[in-house]
Structures are given as C-alpha cells and as structure tokens.
Amino acid sequence: MSVPSLRARVRAETAEEIRAIAKRHLATEGANLSLRAVARDAGLVPSALYRYFPSRDALLTALITDAYAALAASAKAAEAAVPRDDLRARFLALSHGVRSWALDHPAEYALIYGSPVPGYAAPPEMVGPASEVAVTLIGIVFDAAGRGLRPTIPTRPLPAATAADLRRLLDKSPGPKPAWAEPAPESVIAIGFTLWTQLFGLVTFEVFGRLDDLIDTRREYFEHQILVMADLAGLDAGPAPGDG
Amino acid sequence: MSVPSLRARVRAETAEEIRAIAKRHLATEGANLSLRAVARDAGLVPSALYRYFPSRDALLTALITDAYAALAASAKAAEAAVPRDDLRARFLALSHGVRSWALDHPAEYALIYGSPVPGYAAPPEMVGPASEVAVTLIGIVFDAAGRGLRPTIPTRPLPAATAADLRRLLDKSPGPKPAWAEPAPESVIAIGFTLWTQLFGLVTFEVFGRLDDLIDTRREYFEHQILVMADLAGLDAGPAPGDG
DNA sequence: CTCCAAAAGAAACACTGTCCACTTACAGAG
DNA sequence: CTCTGTAAGTGGACAGTGTTTCTTTTGGAG
C-alpha cells in the first residue's frame, strides 16, 4: 500500500480529469451540467462515469467542495499577504480575494452561494470548507477587539436569545477563547456576521448581474462599500511599523 | 373590444391556472420545474401548453414577474402601514416584509434572488418590478436626508467614478430631485445601496440555509442586524406625534 | 498462464423540452 | 342559417437527459 498501484493512479487521474471537464462545462454552459456531455468530452460512455461518481449529484458535490476550497484559498492567500497589524487591510484583502475569485468563476460561485440545489443536503464534512472565509473574517474582528479597536457606532445590545446563540457558537468552536471582557465576544461575532453578510451580499449582487445598468465602476464601488463596513466595525490600521 | 370574448376569457383563465399550478410545483418540487408535470396537473397534453407559453423559459419568466410583484407588494404594504415620520420603523417594516415573503415562498425567492438561470436575460420591462424594493428603500434614506438625519459614521467620500455612476442614476430616475445640498445625494444613494445589499444578504443567507446550525433565533438576529444598519444610516424615529 | 475484479461498453427505461401534422370547436362574415 | 378561418387541443415524434442492468474487455496478482 506504500505506493499506489498503477490502476489506482490512473483511476485518480481519470476522476480528476472528469472534475476538470465538468468545471469547464460549468464555466461555459452555465449551471445545467450534463453528465452525458462531460462523458463525451472525457471519451467515455455515460455509464462509465458511474464508476467514478455514484450520481450526478455526487459529481456536483465534488465540484462544490472544490469551489469552497478554491474560494477560501483565494481569500486566505490575499489576507495572509498583508501585515497582521493592519486589520483594515486584512479585511479589504480578504474581500477582494473573495470577489476576484467569484468574478473569475461565476458558475462555481453560483454553485456554492446561489440557489441551493433541490434535493441536495450538504454532507457534514462540508461545513468546514464552507465556513473558512467566515472564520477568517471573524478572526480579523477578534484580533481587532483584542487590540482594543471598537466599532464607531455605539454597540447595539444583542437580543438575549441571539446572544445565547452566538455564545453557544463560540463555546463550540475550537481554539483559545478571547481574553478580553469588553466588548462581549458575542457582540464581536455579531459584527463579524454583519461584515460577512455584506461581503457576500456585495459579491453575489455583482456576480449575479444585479448591478447591471446601475454601477459601472464595480471595483471602486465594491471597495467603497467594504470600507464603509470597515469603518462601521472600527477596523483600523495597526500601529506605525517598527512599533512592536 | 369593450368586453373580451368568451374565448379570450377562458384563455386568460387557463393561463392563470397554469401559472398557479407551476407555482405549486415550484413550492413543492423545488427549482426543477417540469413542463410536462405542469401540463399533467392542468389536464393538458404537453404540447398544448405551448399555446400559452412559447417555451419553458417563458413560463419561468412569467413566474419571475409574479414573484417580483408579490415580493414588492409584501414589502411596500408593510412599509406603508407605518407613520412616514418614523424612518427607522419604515425601514424595519420594509425589511420584515421582504423577509417574511421570502420565507413563505423560498422557491420563488430563489428564482429571483438566486443563481441566474443559464440562458435567461431579463426582459427590459422587468427592471421596474425588479427594483421596486430598492426604490422604496432609497426613498426612505432620501426622506431621512431631507429631514436632516445624518449617518452616525462620518460619511466616507465616494470614489469620483462611482459618484458619477450614482449621479447618472439619479439624473435618469424620474420624480423630483432632492432639494438639499448636504450631504451629496450620491452618498445618500450609496448608503441606500449599503442597506439594500445587507437586507437581501441577510434574507438570502437565511432562506438558503446558510444560518443553519449557526443561528436559531432567526427573527431576532435579523432584526438586530437590520437595526445595526439603521444605526449606521442614522435612520431615526421622527418627531413626537402631533408635531407637524 | 490463469483467474478475478475493476473498468468500460451497449442497450434499455423513464423522463425531459420542443416541434409538427392533424383534428376539433368556436366566433364572426355573408 | 351556413360557411370559413382561426384558435385550442391531440398524438406522435425527435433529440436529449440521468440511471440501471447486463455484457465485454482488460489489467494486475497469484
């Protein structure tokens, strides 16, 4: 079992090629992915595809997994390339990372952030990849809170029930707990959710054409709206370089 | 031509029944609407349906039009039931109107705010119904600006190009122009777009299941996030009643 | 070399949207 | 009233789909 057999390797290769072809079809044809068409392009008979994916939905699921991973990779790479002190720049980079991947892969983006597919229920192992961007974003607002940055708006008190929801979420998540007491971590998460919603709202509107005939300067508009949210959350540049 | 002929009346009736059946199918089956299944339920042979809708996409378009109208009706009715002085309550009512309709009609909501259908391009006569909610929302922030309400955050200057976009939009829109000079109407529109994006971002996340296992107290969470945006925009209750 | 299991193929089934030729039924003209 | 043109509805076909079953080929292990 040390080295995978030739059969196993060529099998993995074929599966990978099928995924690639399916992604190409998705990009050109749109959401209606035809199993038979990708089989044709793969030089296979339709039923042969069932040796690799038990159903069309399974192939779709594989593409969804890949899409989540690729989106998160784009977003996290952009965010990681920025000095960690500069909270505002980290949020901006993360946002642009999400947006640019989405614009480059609109069909795949629609697959993960568009209408849920009818009978499809996300397998439990998908919640990780699916929430990577949100987790990274929450990490930024947590860092900000840890550094004493405060929202520019007086923090609106959370409804008690929702605060309990968010606290439960915090307790369930791994990693060290926040060390500060003020503001309450729940309200920091709530602000993170605000940014998260706005970020994907902006991207979804742009990718799905809701800005057509309204906004021509897409990138400027996006950046402006993101910066407004950074203002709202009180995300600010860190101390001048050479301070630590 | 004064009174429609019997043939015309029964024809309109049949078309309406087809739409109703299609909506029922949409609600139960999800997005994959089968023309043949609709025809079966209507007691018709599949090809007979083509006397009423030239294609499946045309039927879909009819449903989309209805959905836009119904959503706008729900939102505007809720908004209109609130004293016009109370900008915050108007925004809150509009938001709840959008949310409750979306939750009651998730499949129809997905049709209009989910992934765009592959080959489909919205006909020009759809831009009106499609933007009714946004127009109403912009109306609220305009009213607020006219009454001297200001965002709680210092207004971030718009990028010049985007400001031009928004000004063009304002010039193109009918109705009286805003009478105040400060803040610039463009930045008021920009704030309206912020609220618009957040509103539909919140609703879409909830309807599409992105809040599953995260937030149980959906309504409280939604209202909190909406109120945060009202805070941001500086929407406030009007003067005490009996002031005008 | 033999044998077995994996991979690929062939064919069928039940669907789908769409088109075409044909029949039926009705509204209006003479 | 009859005649006629048009609209509505029927039946059948076509190409395409996802999926299953059975069969054939083929590659690797003993």
Coordinates of C-alpha atoms (C1' of nucleotides) in Angstrom, one line a residue:
Chain A
M1 CA 0.0 0.0 0.0
S2 CA 3.1 2.2 0.2
V3 CA 3.0 3.1 -3.5
P4 CA -0.5 3.2 -5.1
S5 CA -0.9 0.7 -7.8
L6 CA -0.9 1.9 -11.4
R7 CA -4.6 1.2 -11.6
A8 CA -5.3 3.4 -8.6
R9 CA -3.2 6.2 -10.0
V10 CA -4.9 6.1 -13.4
R11 CA -8.2 6.0 -11.7
A12 CA -7.4 9.1 -9.6
E13 CA -6.2 10.8 -12.8
T14 CA -9.4 9.9 -14.6
A15 CA -11.5 11.2 -11.7
E16 CA -9.5 14.4 -11.7
E17 CA -9.9 14.8 -15.4
I18 CA -13.7 14.3 -15.1
R19 CA -13.8 17.0 -12.5
A20 CA -11.8 19.4 -14.7
I21 CA -14.0 18.7 -17.7
A22 CA -17.1 19.2 -15.6
K23 CA -15.7 22.6 -14.3
R24 CA -15.0 23.6 -17.9
H25 CA -18.6 22.7 -18.9
L26 CA -19.9 24.6 -15.9
A27 CA -17.9 27.7 -16.9
T28 CA -19.1 27.6 -20.5
E29 CA -22.6 26.2 -20.3
G30 CA -23.8 27.5 -17.0
A31 CA -25.4 25.7 -14.2
N32 CA -27.1 22.9 -16.2
L33 CA -24.3 20.4 -16.1
S34 CA -24.9 17.4 -18.4
L35 CA -23.4 14.2 -17.3
R36 CA -23.5 12.7 -20.8
A37 CA -21.8 15.8 -22.2
V38 CA -18.8 15.5 -19.8
A39 CA -18.7 11.8 -20.5
R40 CA -18.5 12.6 -24.2
D41 CA -15.7 15.1 -23.6
A42 CA -13.9 12.5 -21.4
G43 CA -14.1 10.0 -24.2
L44 CA -16.3 7.8 -22.1
V45 CA -19.7 6.2 -22.4
P46 CA -22.2 7.8 -19.9
S47 CA -22.5 4.8 -17.7
A48 CA -18.7 4.5 -17.3
L49 CA -18.9 7.8 -15.4
Y50 CA -20.7 5.9 -12.6
R51 CA -17.5 4.1 -11.8
Y52 CA -16.2 7.4 -10.5
F53 CA -19.3 9.2 -9.2
P54 CA -22.3 7.4 -8.0
S55 CA -24.7 10.1 -9.4
R56 CA -24.8 13.4 -11.0
D57 CA -25.4 15.0 -7.5
A58 CA -22.2 13.4 -6.3
L59 CA -20.2 15.0 -9.1
L60 CA -21.9 18.2 -8.3
T61 CA -20.9 17.7 -4.6
A62 CA -17.3 17.2 -5.7
L63 CA -17.4 20.4 -7.6
I64 CA -18.9 22.3 -4.7
T65 CA -16.2 21.0 -2.4
D66 CA -13.5 22.1 -4.9
A67 CA -15.2 25.5 -5.2
Y68 CA -15.3 26.1 -1.5
A69 CA -11.7 25.2 -1.2
A70 CA -10.6 27.4 -4.1
L71 CA -12.6 30.4 -2.9
A72 CA -11.2 30.0 0.6
A73 CA -7.7 29.6 -0.8
S74 CA -8.0 32.8 -2.8
A75 CA -9.4 34.8 0.1
K76 CA -7.0 33.5 2.7
A77 CA -4.0 33.9 0.5
A78 CA -4.9 37.5 -0.1
E79 CA -5.5 38.1 3.6
A80 CA -2.3 36.4 4.6
A81 CA -0.2 38.6 2.3
V82 CA -1.0 41.7 4.5
P83 CA 0.7 42.7 7.8
R84 CA -1.4 41.3 10.6
D85 CA -1.4 44.6 12.4
D86 CA -3.4 46.3 9.7
L87 CA -6.8 45.0 10.4
R88 CA -8.5 47.2 7.8
A89 CA -6.1 46.0 5.1
R90 CA -6.7 42.4 6.1
F91 CA -10.4 42.8 5.7
L92 CA -10.0 44.6 2.4
A93 CA -7.7 41.9 1.1
L94 CA -9.9 39.1 2.2
S95 CA -12.9 40.8 0.5
H96 CA -11.0 41.4 -2.8
G97 CA -9.9 37.8 -2.7
V98 CA -13.4 36.6 -2.4
R99 CA -14.6 39.0 -5.1
S100 CA -12.0 38.3 -7.7
W101 CA -12.3 34.5 -7.4
A102 CA -16.1 34.9 -7.7
L103 CA -15.8 37.0 -10.8
D104 CA -13.3 34.6 -12.3
H105 CA -15.6 31.6 -11.6
P106 CA -19.1 32.8 -11.7
A107 CA -20.7 29.4 -12.3
E108 CA -18.8 27.8 -9.5
Y109 CA -19.6 30.7 -7.2
A110 CA -23.3 30.3 -8.1
L111 CA -23.0 26.7 -7.2
I112 CA -22.0 27.5 -3.7
Y113 CA -23.6 30.8 -3.0
G114 CA -26.6 30.7 -5.3
S115 CA -29.9 28.8 -5.0
P116 CA -29.5 25.6 -3.1
V117 CA -29.9 22.6 -5.4
P118 CA -33.3 20.9 -4.9
G119 CA -32.7 17.6 -3.2
Y120 CA -29.2 18.4 -2.0
A121 CA -28.1 18.4 1.6
A122 CA -24.6 19.4 2.4
P123 CA -22.6 16.5 3.9
P124 CA -21.3 17.2 7.4
E125 CA -17.7 17.2 6.2
M126 CA -18.5 20.3 4.1
V127 CA -19.3 22.7 6.9
G128 CA -15.5 23.1 7.5
P129 CA -14.6 24.3 4.0
A130 CA -17.9 26.2 3.6
S131 CA -17.2 28.4 6.6
E132 CA -13.5 29.0 6.1
V133 CA -14.0 32.5 4.8
A134 CA -16.3 33.4 7.6
V135 CA -13.9 32.0 10.2
T136 CA -11.1 34.0 8.8
L137 CA -13.3 37.1 8.8
I138 CA -14.3 36.5 12.4
G139 CA -10.6 36.1 13.2
I140 CA -10.0 39.6 11.9
V141 CA -12.7 41.2 14.1
F142 CA -11.5 39.2 17.1
D143 CA -8.0 40.5 16.5
A144 CA -9.4 44.0 16.3
A145 CA -11.3 43.6 19.5
G146 CA -8.2 42.1 21.2
R147 CA -6.3 45.2 20.2
G148 CA -8.8 47.4 21.7
L149 CA -10.4 48.6 18.5
R150 CA -14.1 49.5 18.9
P151 CA -16.9 49.9 16.5
T152 CA -17.6 53.5 15.5
I153 CA -21.2 53.1 16.3
P154 CA -22.2 52.5 19.9
T155 CA -22.6 48.8 20.1
R156 CA -26.2 47.9 19.9
P157 CA -27.1 45.4 22.6
L158 CA -27.8 41.9 21.3
P159 CA -31.2 40.3 21.9
A160 CA -30.6 37.9 24.8
A161 CA -31.7 34.8 22.7
T162 CA -29.4 35.7 19.9
A163 CA -26.5 36.4 22.3
A164 CA -27.0 32.9 23.6
D165 CA -26.9 31.5 20.0
L166 CA -23.6 33.3 19.4
R167 CA -22.1 32.3 22.8
R168 CA -23.0 28.6 22.1
L169 CA -21.3 29.0 18.7
L170 CA -18.2 30.4 20.5
D171 CA -18.1 27.6 23.0
K172 CA -18.4 25.0 20.3
S173 CA -15.5 26.4 18.2
P174 CA -12.0 25.2 18.9
G175 CA -9.0 27.3 19.7
P176 CA -8.3 29.7 22.6
K177 CA -11.1 31.8 23.9
P178 CA -10.9 35.5 23.7
A179 CA -9.1 37.1 26.6
W180 CA -10.8 40.4 26.9
A181 CA -14.1 41.0 28.6
E182 CA -15.3 44.2 26.9
P183 CA -16.9 44.2 24.5
A184 CA -18.6 40.9 25.0
P185 CA -17.3 38.3 22.4
E186 CA -20.8 37.7 21.3
S187 CA -21.3 41.2 20.0
V188 CA -17.9 40.9 18.2
I189 CA -19.2 37.8 16.5
A190 CA -22.3 39.7 15.6
I191 CA -20.3 42.4 13.9
G192 CA -18.3 39.7 12.1
F193 CA -21.6 38.4 10.8
T194 CA -22.6 41.9 9.7
L195 CA -19.4 42.1 7.6
W196 CA -19.8 38.6 6.4
T197 CA -23.3 39.2 5.2
Q198 CA -22.4 42.5 3.5
L199 CA -19.3 41.0 1.8
F200 CA -21.2 38.1 0.2
G201 CA -24.2 40.3 -0.5
L202 CA -22.0 42.6 -2.5
V203 CA -20.3 39.8 -4.4
T204 CA -23.5 38.0 -5.1
F205 CA -25.2 41.1 -6.4
E206 CA -22.3 41.8 -8.7
V207 CA -21.8 38.2 -9.9
F208 CA -25.5 37.7 -10.5
G209 CA -25.9 40.8 -12.5
R210 CA -27.9 42.9 -10.0
L211 CA -25.6 45.8 -10.6
D212 CA -26.0 45.8 -14.4
D213 CA -27.1 49.2 -15.7
L214 CA -26.6 50.6 -12.2
I215 CA -22.9 50.6 -11.3
D216 CA -20.2 50.6 -14.0
T217 CA -17.3 51.2 -11.7
R218 CA -17.6 47.8 -10.0
R219 CA -14.3 47.6 -8.2
E220 CA -14.4 51.1 -6.8
Y221 CA -18.0 50.6 -5.7
F222 CA -17.1 47.3 -4.0
E223 CA -14.1 48.7 -2.2
H224 CA -16.1 51.7 -1.0
Q225 CA -18.8 49.6 0.4
I226 CA -16.3 47.3 2.1
L227 CA -14.5 50.3 3.6
V228 CA -17.8 51.6 4.9
M229 CA -18.2 48.3 6.7
A230 CA -14.6 48.5 8.0
D231 CA -15.5 52.0 9.4
L232 CA -18.6 50.5 11.0
A233 CA -16.6 47.7 12.7
G234 CA -13.9 50.1 13.7
L235 CA -11.3 48.2 11.8
D236 CA -8.2 50.4 11.6
A237 CA -4.6 50.2 10.6
G238 CA -2.3 49.0 13.2
P239 CA 0.4 51.0 15.0
A240 CA 3.1 52.5 12.8
P241 CA 5.6 49.9 11.6
G242 CA 8.5 49.4 13.9
D243 CA 6.4 49.7 17.0
G244 CA 6.3 46.1 18.2
Chain B
M1 CA -63.2 45.1 -28.0
S2 CA -65.1 46.6 -25.0
V3 CA -65.9 43.2 -23.4
P4 CA -63.4 40.4 -24.0
S5 CA -64.9 37.5 -25.9
L6 CA -65.6 34.2 -24.1
R7 CA -62.7 32.6 -25.9
A8 CA -60.3 35.3 -24.6
R9 CA -61.7 35.0 -21.1
V10 CA -61.3 31.2 -20.8
R11 CA -57.9 31.6 -22.4
A12 CA -56.8 34.0 -19.7
E13 CA -58.3 31.8 -17.1
T14 CA -56.4 28.8 -18.4
A15 CA -53.1 30.8 -18.5
E16 CA -53.7 31.8 -14.9
E17 CA -54.4 28.3 -13.8
I18 CA -51.2 27.1 -15.5
R19 CA -49.2 29.8 -13.6
A20 CA -50.8 28.7 -10.3
I21 CA -50.0 25.1 -10.9
A22 CA -46.5 26.0 -11.8
K23 CA -46.1 27.9 -8.6
R24 CA -47.4 25.0 -6.7
H25 CA -44.9 22.7 -8.3
L26 CA -42.2 25.2 -7.7
A27 CA -43.1 25.3 -4.0
T28 CA -43.2 21.5 -3.6
E29 CA -40.6 20.2 -6.0
G30 CA -38.1 23.0 -5.9
A31 CA -36.4 24.7 -8.8
N32 CA -36.6 22.0 -11.4
L33 CA -39.9 22.8 -12.9
S34 CA -41.2 20.2 -15.3
L35 CA -43.4 21.5 -18.1
R36 CA -44.9 18.1 -18.6
A37 CA -45.8 17.7 -15.0
V38 CA -47.5 21.1 -15.0
A39 CA -49.4 20.0 -18.1
R40 CA -50.4 16.8 -16.5
D41 CA -51.8 18.7 -13.5
A42 CA -53.6 21.1 -15.8
G43 CA -55.2 18.2 -17.6
L44 CA -53.5 19.1 -20.8
V45 CA -51.1 17.4 -23.1
P46 CA -47.6 18.9 -23.0
S47 CA -47.7 20.5 -26.4
A48 CA -51.0 22.2 -25.6
L49 CA -49.1 24.3 -23.1
Y50 CA -47.2 25.9 -25.9
R51 CA -50.4 27.7 -26.9
Y52 CA -50.0 29.7 -23.7
F53 CA -46.2 30.0 -23.2
P54 CA -43.9 29.8 -26.1
S55 CA -41.3 27.9 -24.1
R56 CA -40.4 26.7 -20.6
D57 CA -38.3 29.8 -20.1
A58 CA -41.3 32.0 -21.0
L59 CA -43.3 30.3 -18.2
L60 CA -40.4 30.8 -15.9
T61 CA -40.3 34.4 -16.9
A62 CA -44.0 34.8 -16.0
L63 CA -43.3 33.3 -12.6
I64 CA -40.4 35.6 -12.1
T65 CA -42.5 38.6 -12.9
D66 CA -45.2 37.4 -10.5
A67 CA -42.6 36.8 -7.8
Y68 CA -41.1 40.3 -8.1
A69 CA -44.6 41.8 -7.9
A70 CA -45.6 39.7 -4.9
L71 CA -42.3 40.5 -3.0
A72 CA -42.6 44.2 -3.7
A73 CA -46.3 44.1 -2.7
S74 CA -45.4 42.5 0.6
A75 CA -42.6 44.9 1.3
K76 CA -44.4 48.0 0.3
A77 CA -47.6 47.1 2.2
A78 CA -45.6 46.6 5.3
E79 CA -43.7 49.9 4.8
A80 CA -46.8 51.8 4.0
A81 CA -48.5 50.8 7.3
V82 CA -46.1 52.8 9.3
P83 CA -46.1 56.5 10.0
R84 CA -43.9 58.2 7.4
D85 CA -42.2 60.2 10.1
D86 CA -40.6 57.2 11.6
L87 CA -37.8 56.4 9.2
R88 CA -36.4 53.6 11.3
A89 CA -39.8 51.9 11.6
R90 CA -40.3 52.2 7.9
F91 CA -37.0 50.5 7.1
L92 CA -37.7 47.8 9.7
A93 CA -41.2 47.2 8.3
L94 CA -39.9 47.0 4.7
S95 CA -37.2 44.6 5.8
H96 CA -39.6 42.3 7.6
G97 CA -41.9 42.5 4.6
V98 CA -39.2 41.2 2.4
R99 CA -38.1 38.6 4.8
S100 CA -41.5 37.2 5.6
W101 CA -42.4 36.9 1.9
A102 CA -39.1 35.2 1.2
L103 CA -39.5 32.7 4.0
D104 CA -43.1 31.9 2.9
H105 CA -42.0 31.5 -0.8
P106 CA -38.5 30.2 -0.7
A107 CA -38.5 28.7 -4.2
E108 CA -39.9 31.8 -5.8
Y109 CA -37.4 33.9 -3.9
A110 CA -34.6 31.6 -5.2
L111 CA -36.0 32.2 -8.7
I112 CA -35.5 35.9 -8.4
Y113 CA -32.6 36.3 -6.0
G114 CA -30.7 33.0 -6.5
S115 CA -28.5 31.9 -9.3
P116 CA -29.5 33.5 -12.6
V117 CA -30.9 30.9 -14.9
P118 CA -28.4 29.9 -17.6
G119 CA -29.6 31.3 -20.9
Y120 CA -32.0 33.8 -19.4
A121 CA -31.8 37.5 -19.8
A122 CA -34.3 39.7 -18.1
P123 CA -36.6 41.5 -20.5
P124 CA -36.5 45.3 -20.2
E125 CA -40.0 45.6 -18.8
M126 CA -38.8 43.6 -15.8
V127 CA -36.4 46.2 -14.4
G128 CA -39.3 48.1 -13.0
P129 CA -40.8 45.4 -10.8
A130 CA -37.3 44.1 -10.0
S131 CA -36.2 47.3 -8.5
E132 CA -39.3 48.3 -6.6
V133 CA -38.0 47.3 -3.2
A134 CA -34.7 49.1 -3.8
V135 CA -36.5 52.2 -4.9
T136 CA -38.7 52.2 -1.8
L137 CA -35.6 51.8 0.3
I138 CA -33.8 54.6 -1.4
G139 CA -37.0 56.6 -0.8
I140 CA -36.6 56.1 2.9
V141 CA -33.0 57.2 3.1
F142 CA -33.9 60.2 0.9
D143 CA -36.6 61.2 3.3
A144 CA -34.2 60.8 6.1
A145 CA -31.6 63.0 4.4
G146 CA -34.4 65.6 3.6
R147 CA -35.2 65.7 7.3
G148 CA -31.7 66.4 8.2
L149 CA -30.8 62.9 9.6
R150 CA -27.2 62.0 9.1
P151 CA -25.3 58.8 9.3
T152 CA -23.7 58.1 12.6
I153 CA -20.4 57.4 10.8
P154 CA -18.6 60.3 9.2
T155 CA -19.6 59.9 5.6
R156 CA -16.8 58.3 3.7
P157 CA -16.1 60.2 0.5
L158 CA -17.2 58.3 -2.6
P159 CA -14.7 57.5 -5.3
A160 CA -15.2 60.0 -8.0
A161 CA -16.1 57.5 -10.7
T162 CA -18.6 55.8 -8.5
A163 CA -20.1 59.1 -7.6
A164 CA -20.6 59.8 -11.3
D165 CA -22.3 56.4 -11.6
L166 CA -24.7 57.3 -8.9
R167 CA -25.3 60.8 -10.1
R168 CA -26.1 59.4 -13.6
L169 CA -28.5 57.1 -11.9
L170 CA -30.1 59.9 -10.0
D171 CA -30.5 62.0 -13.2
K172 CA -32.0 59.1 -15.1
S173 CA -34.6 58.5 -12.4
P174 CA -38.0 60.2 -12.7
G175 CA -39.6 62.3 -10.0
P176 CA -38.5 65.5 -8.2
K177 CA -34.8 65.9 -7.4
P178 CA -33.6 66.1 -3.8
A179 CA -33.8 69.7 -2.5
W180 CA -30.9 69.6 0.0
A181 CA -27.3 70.1 -0.9
E182 CA -25.6 68.4 2.1
P183 CA -24.9 65.5 2.1
A184 CA -24.5 65.0 -1.6
P185 CA -27.4 62.9 -3.0
E186 CA -24.9 60.4 -4.4
S187 CA -23.7 59.5 -1.0
V188 CA -27.2 59.1 0.2
I189 CA -27.8 56.6 -2.6
A190 CA -24.6 54.9 -1.7
I191 CA -25.9 54.4 1.8
G192 CA -29.2 53.2 0.4
F193 CA -27.2 50.6 -1.6
T194 CA -25.5 49.5 1.6
L195 CA -28.8 48.9 3.3
W196 CA -30.2 47.2 0.2
T197 CA -27.2 44.8 0.0
Q198 CA -27.3 44.0 3.7
L199 CA -31.1 43.4 3.6
F200 CA -31.0 40.9 0.8
G201 CA -27.8 39.4 2.0
L202 CA -29.5 38.6 5.3
V203 CA -32.6 37.3 3.7
T204 CA -30.7 35.2 1.2
F205 CA -28.5 33.7 3.8
E206 CA -31.4 32.7 5.9
V207 CA -33.6 31.4 3.1
F208 CA -30.7 29.5 1.5
G209 CA -29.9 27.8 4.8
R210 CA -26.6 29.5 5.4
L211 CA -27.7 30.2 9.0
D212 CA -28.4 26.5 9.8
D213 CA -26.7 25.3 12.9
L214 CA -25.4 28.8 13.4
I215 CA -28.4 31.0 14.4
D216 CA -31.6 29.5 15.9
T217 CA -33.3 32.8 16.8
R218 CA -33.7 33.9 13.2
R219 CA -36.1 36.7 13.6
E220 CA -34.2 38.3 16.5
Y221 CA -31.0 38.0 14.6
F222 CA -32.4 39.5 11.5
E223 CA -34.0 42.4 13.3
H224 CA -30.8 43.1 15.2
Q225 CA -28.7 43.2 12.1
I226 CA -31.3 45.5 10.4
L227 CA -31.3 47.8 13.3
V228 CA -27.5 48.0 13.2
M229 CA -27.8 49.1 9.6
A230 CA -30.5 51.7 10.6
D231 CA -28.0 52.9 13.2
L232 CA -25.3 53.2 10.5
A233 CA -27.5 55.1 8.2
G234 CA -28.7 57.4 11.0
L235 CA -32.4 56.4 10.5
D236 CA -34.2 57.5 13.5
A237 CA -37.7 57.9 14.7
G238 CA -39.4 61.1 13.6
P239 CA -40.5 63.9 15.9
A240 CA -43.1 63.1 18.5
P241 CA -46.6 62.7 17.1
G242 CA -48.6 65.9 16.9
D243 CA -45.6 67.9 15.9
G244 CA -46.4 68.5 12.2
Chain C
dC1 C1' -0.6 -18.6 -17.7
dT2 C1' -4.9 -18.3 -15.1
dC3 C1' -8.3 -16.1 -12.8
dC4 C1' -10.7 -12.3 -10.7
dA5 C1' -12.1 -7.9 -10.2
dA6 C1' -12.1 -3.4 -12.0
dA7 C1' -13.2 -0.6 -16.0
dA8 C1' -15.6 0.3 -20.0
dG9 C1' -19.3 -0.6 -23.3
dA10 C1' -24.2 -1.5 -25.1
dA11 C1' -28.7 -1.2 -24.6
dA12 C1' -32.6 -0.1 -22.4
dC13 C1' -36.0 2.7 -19.3
dA14 C1' -38.4 6.6 -17.9
dC15 C1' -38.1 11.0 -18.2
dT16 C1' -37.5 15.9 -20.3
dG17 C1' -38.4 20.3 -23.7
dT18 C1' -39.9 21.1 -28.2
dC19 C1' -41.9 20.6 -32.8
dC20 C1' -45.1 19.1 -36.3
dA21 C1' -49.2 17.4 -38.6
dC22 C1' -53.8 16.7 -37.6
dT23 C1' -58.4 17.0 -35.7
dT24 C1' -61.9 19.5 -33.1
dA25 C1' -64.6 23.6 -31.7
dC26 C1' -65.9 28.1 -31.8
dA27 C1' -66.6 33.2 -33.5
dG28 C1' -67.7 36.1 -37.0
dA29 C1' -69.0 37.1 -42.1
dG30 C1' -72.1 36.6 -45.7
Chain D
dC1 C1' -78.7 29.9 -41.0
dT2 C1' -74.3 28.2 -43.4
dC3 C1' -69.5 28.7 -44.4
dT4 C1' -65.0 29.5 -43.1
dG5 C1' -60.8 30.9 -40.8
dT6 C1' -58.5 30.6 -36.7
dA7 C1' -57.5 29.1 -32.2
dA8 C1' -57.3 25.1 -29.0
dG9 C1' -56.1 20.7 -28.1
dT10 C1' -54.3 15.8 -29.6
dG11 C1' -50.9 12.4 -30.8
dG12 C1' -46.7 11.3 -32.2
dA13 C1' -42.1 12.0 -33.0
dC14 C1' -37.2 13.7 -32.0
dA15 C1' -33.2 14.6 -29.5
dG16 C1' -31.5 14.9 -25.2
dT17 C1' -31.2 13.7 -20.1
dG18 C1' -30.0 10.6 -15.6
dT19 C1' -29.7 6.0 -14.3
dT20 C1' -29.7 0.8 -14.2
dT21 C1' -28.5 -3.7 -15.9
dC22 C1' -26.0 -6.9 -18.4
dT23 C1' -22.1 -7.9 -21.0
dT24 C1' -17.4 -7.5 -22.7
dT25 C1' -12.7 -6.1 -22.3
dT26 C1' -8.6 -5.5 -19.7
dG27 C1' -5.0 -5.1 -16.2
dG28 C1' -2.8 -7.0 -12.0
dA29 C1' -1.9 -10.8 -8.7
dG30 C1' -1.1 -15.5 -7.6

